[in-house]
Amino acid sequence: MNKYIAELFGTFWLVLGGCGSAVLAAAFPELGIGFTGVSLAFGLSLLTMAFAIGHISGCHINPAVTIGLWAGGRFPASQLLPYIVSQLIGAILAGAVLYLVATGKAGFDATTSGFASNGFGEHSPGGYSMTAAIVIEVVLTMMFLVVILGATDGRAPQGFAPIAIGLCLTLIHLISIPVTNTSVNPARSTGVAIFQGTWALEQLWLFWVMPIIGAVLGAIIYKCIGRKA
């Protein structure tokens, strides 16, 4: 049970830190943190939680990562569902807290603002197509799993995995915020899509299916390249 609670709080922190920075601080008048700041917020949220709960639950805080670790032989199938449910609860709770804060500003509307939701086509920050969104989400989640599996391999330098993984998530956001607002995490996408309430829910399927496909591909790749001689 401690593992599941840790995953709940870890995902809560990731969504609150990452999406919160996007909703509240990215375009703040004159002092907005922009895409770079949001990218760092996601990376730092993951890095801090990796140190805080990595020794408890492994700090997956992402259904795609949990499934990828299972595909890579690092995680038991029996714990897949409770981990994913815990992650979703944490993400939705973070979305609720963020919604309560954001609506404290007069005129805020989650439906029209997008509420840091992931999207493609007319809902992509840069107007990128569904095909572009599919490619970027699959490829970046795939590389994320390669980094995660490599950094946590027993042969890797010990104690540095949270740094490598947090920086990887930062880089992923620096690449793909203009394309999809960056998901690579179905829980992160769900936690805010519920409160956006319209197009984000309609497009949510892509941000479940593609990160999971990418995660499984990443696990397969690491199994091939990471074999012991």
CSV table of C-alpha atoms in Angstrom, one decimal:
chain,number,residue,atom,x,y,z
A,1,MET,CA,0.0,0.0,0.0
A,2,ASN,CA,2.9,2.4,0.7
A,3,LYS,CA,4.0,2.0,-2.9
A,4,TYR,CA,0.6,3.0,-4.2
A,5,ILE,CA,0.3,6.0,-1.9
A,6,ALA,CA,3.8,7.1,-3.0
A,7,GLU,CA,2.8,6.8,-6.7
A,8,LEU,CA,-0.3,8.9,-5.9
A,9,PHE,CA,1.6,11.7,-4.3
A,10,GLY,CA,4.4,11.5,-6.8
A,11,THR,CA,2.1,11.9,-9.7
A,12,PHE,CA,0.2,14.7,-7.9
A,13,TRP,CA,3.5,16.6,-7.6
A,14,LEU,CA,4.5,16.1,-11.2
A,15,VAL,CA,1.1,17.3,-12.5
A,16,LEU,CA,0.9,20.2,-10.0
A,17,GLY,CA,4.5,21.3,-10.7
A,18,GLY,CA,4.6,20.8,-14.4
A,19,CYS,CA,1.0,21.7,-15.5
A,20,GLY,CA,0.9,24.3,-12.7
A,21,SER,CA,3.9,26.1,-14.1
A,22,ALA,CA,2.2,26.1,-17.6
A,23,VAL,CA,-1.1,27.4,-16.4
A,24,LEU,CA,0.0,29.9,-13.8
A,25,ALA,CA,3.5,31.1,-14.8
A,26,ALA,CA,4.3,30.3,-18.5
A,27,ALA,CA,2.8,33.5,-19.9
A,28,PHE,CA,2.7,35.6,-16.8
A,29,PRO,CA,2.9,39.3,-17.9
A,30,GLU,CA,6.5,40.3,-18.5
A,31,LEU,CA,7.9,37.7,-16.1
A,32,GLY,CA,6.5,34.6,-17.7
A,33,ILE,CA,8.8,31.5,-17.6
A,34,GLY,CA,8.0,30.4,-21.1
A,35,PHE,CA,8.6,27.0,-22.6
A,36,THR,CA,12.0,26.6,-21.1
A,37,GLY,CA,10.6,27.2,-17.6
A,38,VAL,CA,7.8,24.8,-18.0
A,39,SER,CA,10.3,22.2,-19.3
A,40,LEU,CA,12.4,22.6,-16.3
A,41,ALA,CA,9.4,22.5,-14.0
A,42,PHE,CA,8.4,19.0,-15.3
A,43,GLY,CA,12.0,17.8,-15.1
A,44,LEU,CA,12.5,19.1,-11.6
A,45,SER,CA,9.2,17.7,-10.4
A,46,LEU,CA,10.3,14.3,-11.6
A,47,LEU,CA,13.8,14.6,-10.3
A,48,THR,CA,12.7,15.7,-6.8
A,49,MET,CA,10.1,12.9,-6.5
A,50,ALA,CA,12.6,10.3,-7.7
A,51,PHE,CA,14.8,11.2,-4.8
A,52,ALA,CA,11.8,11.3,-2.4
A,53,ILE,CA,9.9,8.2,-3.4
A,54,GLY,CA,12.2,6.2,-5.7
A,55,HIS,CA,13.2,3.9,-2.9
A,56,ILE,CA,9.6,3.3,-2.0
A,57,SER,CA,7.8,2.7,-5.3
A,58,GLY,CA,10.4,3.3,-8.0
A,59,CYS,CA,8.8,6.6,-8.8
A,60,HIS,CA,7.1,5.6,-12.0
A,61,ILE,CA,4.4,8.4,-11.7
A,62,ASN,CA,3.4,7.6,-15.3
A,63,PRO,CA,1.3,4.7,-16.6
A,64,ALA,CA,3.4,4.4,-19.7
A,65,VAL,CA,6.5,4.0,-17.6
A,66,THR,CA,4.9,1.4,-15.5
A,67,ILE,CA,3.8,-0.6,-18.5
A,68,GLY,CA,7.3,-0.1,-20.1
A,69,LEU,CA,9.0,-1.4,-17.0
A,70,TRP,CA,6.7,-4.4,-17.0
A,71,ALA,CA,7.5,-5.0,-20.7
A,72,GLY,CA,11.2,-4.7,-19.9
A,73,GLY,CA,11.0,-7.4,-17.2
A,74,ARG,CA,11.5,-4.9,-14.3
A,75,PHE,CA,8.0,-4.9,-12.9
A,76,PRO,CA,5.4,-7.5,-12.0
A,77,ALA,CA,2.1,-7.7,-13.9
A,78,SER,CA,0.2,-8.1,-10.6
A,79,GLN,CA,0.9,-4.5,-9.7
A,80,LEU,CA,0.2,-2.8,-13.0
A,81,LEU,CA,-3.5,-1.9,-12.3
A,82,PRO,CA,-3.0,-0.6,-8.7
A,83,TYR,CA,0.0,1.5,-9.8
A,84,ILE,CA,-1.9,3.0,-12.8
A,85,VAL,CA,-5.0,3.7,-10.7
A,86,SER,CA,-2.9,5.4,-8.0
A,87,GLN,CA,-1.2,7.6,-10.7
A,88,LEU,CA,-4.6,8.6,-12.1
A,89,ILE,CA,-6.0,9.6,-8.8
A,90,GLY,CA,-2.9,11.7,-8.0
A,91,ALA,CA,-3.1,13.4,-11.4
A,92,ILE,CA,-6.8,14.2,-11.1
A,93,LEU,CA,-6.3,15.5,-7.6
A,94,ALA,CA,-3.5,17.8,-8.8
A,95,GLY,CA,-5.8,18.9,-11.7
A,96,ALA,CA,-8.5,19.8,-9.1
A,97,VAL,CA,-6.1,21.8,-6.9
A,98,LEU,CA,-4.7,23.6,-10.0
A,99,TYR,CA,-8.3,24.3,-11.2
A,100,LEU,CA,-9.2,25.8,-7.8
A,101,VAL,CA,-6.2,28.1,-7.8
A,102,ALA,CA,-6.5,29.1,-11.5
A,103,THR,CA,-10.2,30.0,-11.2
A,104,GLY,CA,-9.3,32.3,-8.3
A,105,LYS,CA,-8.3,34.8,-11.1
A,106,ALA,CA,-11.2,36.7,-12.5
A,107,GLY,CA,-12.0,35.7,-16.1
A,108,PHE,CA,-10.1,32.4,-16.1
A,109,ASP,CA,-11.8,29.7,-18.2
A,110,ALA,CA,-10.2,26.3,-18.4
A,111,THR,CA,-12.2,25.5,-21.6
A,112,THR,CA,-10.9,28.4,-23.6
A,113,SER,CA,-7.4,28.5,-22.0
A,114,GLY,CA,-6.6,24.9,-22.7
A,115,PHE,CA,-5.6,24.3,-19.1
A,116,ALA,CA,-2.2,22.8,-20.1
A,117,SER,CA,-3.9,20.0,-22.0
A,118,ASN,CA,-2.3,18.0,-24.7
A,119,GLY,CA,-3.6,18.3,-28.2
A,120,PHE,CA,-3.0,18.1,-32.0
A,121,GLY,CA,-4.3,19.8,-35.1
A,122,GLU,CA,-5.9,23.1,-34.1
A,123,HIS,CA,-5.2,22.3,-30.4
A,124,SER,CA,-1.5,21.8,-30.9
A,125,PRO,CA,0.4,24.9,-29.7
A,126,GLY,CA,2.2,25.0,-33.0
A,127,GLY,CA,-0.6,23.7,-35.2
A,128,TYR,CA,1.0,20.3,-35.8
A,129,SER,CA,-1.0,17.4,-37.3
A,130,MET,CA,-2.2,14.2,-35.7
A,131,THR,CA,0.5,12.4,-37.6
A,132,ALA,CA,3.2,14.6,-36.1
A,133,ALA,CA,1.7,14.1,-32.6
A,134,ILE,CA,1.7,10.4,-33.0
A,135,VAL,CA,5.3,10.3,-34.1
A,136,ILE,CA,6.6,12.7,-31.4
A,137,GLU,CA,4.8,11.0,-28.6
A,138,VAL,CA,5.9,7.5,-29.6
A,139,VAL,CA,9.5,8.4,-30.3
A,140,LEU,CA,10.0,10.5,-27.2
A,141,THR,CA,8.4,8.0,-24.8
A,142,MET,CA,10.5,5.3,-26.4
A,143,MET,CA,13.7,7.3,-25.7
A,144,PHE,CA,12.4,8.1,-22.2
A,145,LEU,CA,12.2,4.4,-21.4
A,146,VAL,CA,15.6,3.7,-22.8
A,147,VAL,CA,17.0,6.3,-20.5
A,148,ILE,CA,15.0,5.1,-17.5
A,149,LEU,CA,16.0,1.4,-18.0
A,150,GLY,CA,19.7,2.4,-18.7
A,151,ALA,CA,20.0,4.8,-15.8
A,152,THR,CA,18.5,2.2,-13.3
A,153,ASP,CA,20.5,-0.7,-14.7
A,154,GLY,CA,22.7,-2.3,-12.0
A,155,ARG,CA,25.7,-1.6,-14.2
A,156,ALA,CA,25.1,2.1,-14.4
A,157,PRO,CA,26.7,4.6,-12.0
A,158,GLN,CA,24.8,4.4,-8.7
A,159,GLY,CA,22.8,7.3,-7.3
A,160,PHE,CA,22.6,9.4,-10.5
A,161,ALA,CA,19.5,7.9,-12.1
A,162,PRO,CA,17.1,10.6,-10.8
A,163,ILE,CA,19.3,13.3,-12.4
A,164,ALA,CA,19.5,11.6,-15.7
A,165,ILE,CA,15.8,10.8,-15.8
A,166,GLY,CA,14.7,14.3,-14.7
A,167,LEU,CA,17.0,15.9,-17.3
A,168,CYS,CA,15.6,13.6,-19.9
A,169,LEU,CA,12.1,14.7,-19.2
A,170,THR,CA,13.2,18.3,-19.4
A,171,LEU,CA,14.7,17.7,-22.8
A,172,ILE,CA,11.6,15.9,-24.0
A,173,HIS,CA,9.5,19.0,-23.1
A,174,LEU,CA,12.0,21.3,-24.8
A,175,ILE,CA,11.6,19.3,-28.0
A,176,SER,CA,7.8,18.8,-28.0
A,177,ILE,CA,5.9,21.5,-26.2
A,178,PRO,CA,5.2,23.2,-29.6
A,179,VAL,CA,3.9,19.9,-31.1
A,180,THR,CA,1.5,18.4,-28.4
A,181,ASN,CA,2.2,20.4,-25.3
A,182,THR,CA,4.1,17.2,-24.4
A,183,SER,CA,2.4,14.3,-22.8
A,184,VAL,CA,4.6,11.1,-22.7
A,185,ASN,CA,2.4,10.4,-19.6
A,186,PRO,CA,-1.2,9.4,-19.9
A,187,ALA,CA,-1.9,10.4,-16.2
A,188,ARG,CA,-0.6,13.9,-16.8
A,189,SER,CA,-2.8,14.2,-19.8
A,190,THR,CA,-5.9,12.9,-18.0
A,191,GLY,CA,-5.5,15.0,-14.9
A,192,VAL,CA,-6.0,18.3,-16.8
A,193,ALA,CA,-8.1,17.1,-19.7
A,194,ILE,CA,-11.0,16.4,-17.3
A,195,PHE,CA,-11.1,20.0,-16.2
A,196,GLN,CA,-10.6,21.4,-19.8
A,197,GLY,CA,-13.7,19.3,-20.5
A,198,THR,CA,-14.2,19.5,-24.2
A,199,TRP,CA,-11.6,18.9,-27.0
A,200,ALA,CA,-8.9,17.7,-24.6
A,201,LEU,CA,-11.1,14.7,-23.6
A,202,GLU,CA,-11.9,14.0,-27.3
A,203,GLN,CA,-8.2,13.8,-28.1
A,204,LEU,CA,-7.1,12.1,-24.9
A,205,TRP,CA,-7.0,8.7,-26.6
A,206,LEU,CA,-3.8,9.6,-28.5
A,207,PHE,CA,-2.0,10.5,-25.3
A,208,TRP,CA,-2.8,7.1,-23.8
A,209,VAL,CA,-2.2,4.9,-26.8
A,210,MET,CA,1.0,6.5,-28.2
A,211,PRO,CA,3.0,6.9,-25.0
A,212,ILE,CA,2.2,3.2,-24.1
A,213,ILE,CA,3.3,2.1,-27.6
A,214,GLY,CA,6.5,4.1,-27.2
A,215,ALA,CA,7.2,2.8,-23.8
A,216,VAL,CA,6.9,-0.8,-24.9
A,217,LEU,CA,9.2,-0.1,-27.9
A,218,GLY,CA,11.7,1.5,-25.6
A,219,ALA,CA,11.6,-1.6,-23.3
A,220,ILE,CA,12.2,-3.9,-26.3
A,221,ILE,CA,15.1,-1.7,-27.6
A,222,TYR,CA,16.8,-1.7,-24.2
A,223,LYS,CA,16.4,-5.5,-23.8
A,224,CYS,CA,18.3,-5.8,-27.1
A,225,ILE,CA,21.1,-3.3,-26.4
A,226,GLY,CA,21.4,-3.8,-22.7
A,227,ARG,CA,22.0,-7.5,-22.7
A,228,LYS,CA,24.9,-8.6,-20.6
A,229,ALA,CA,27.8,-10.0,-22.7
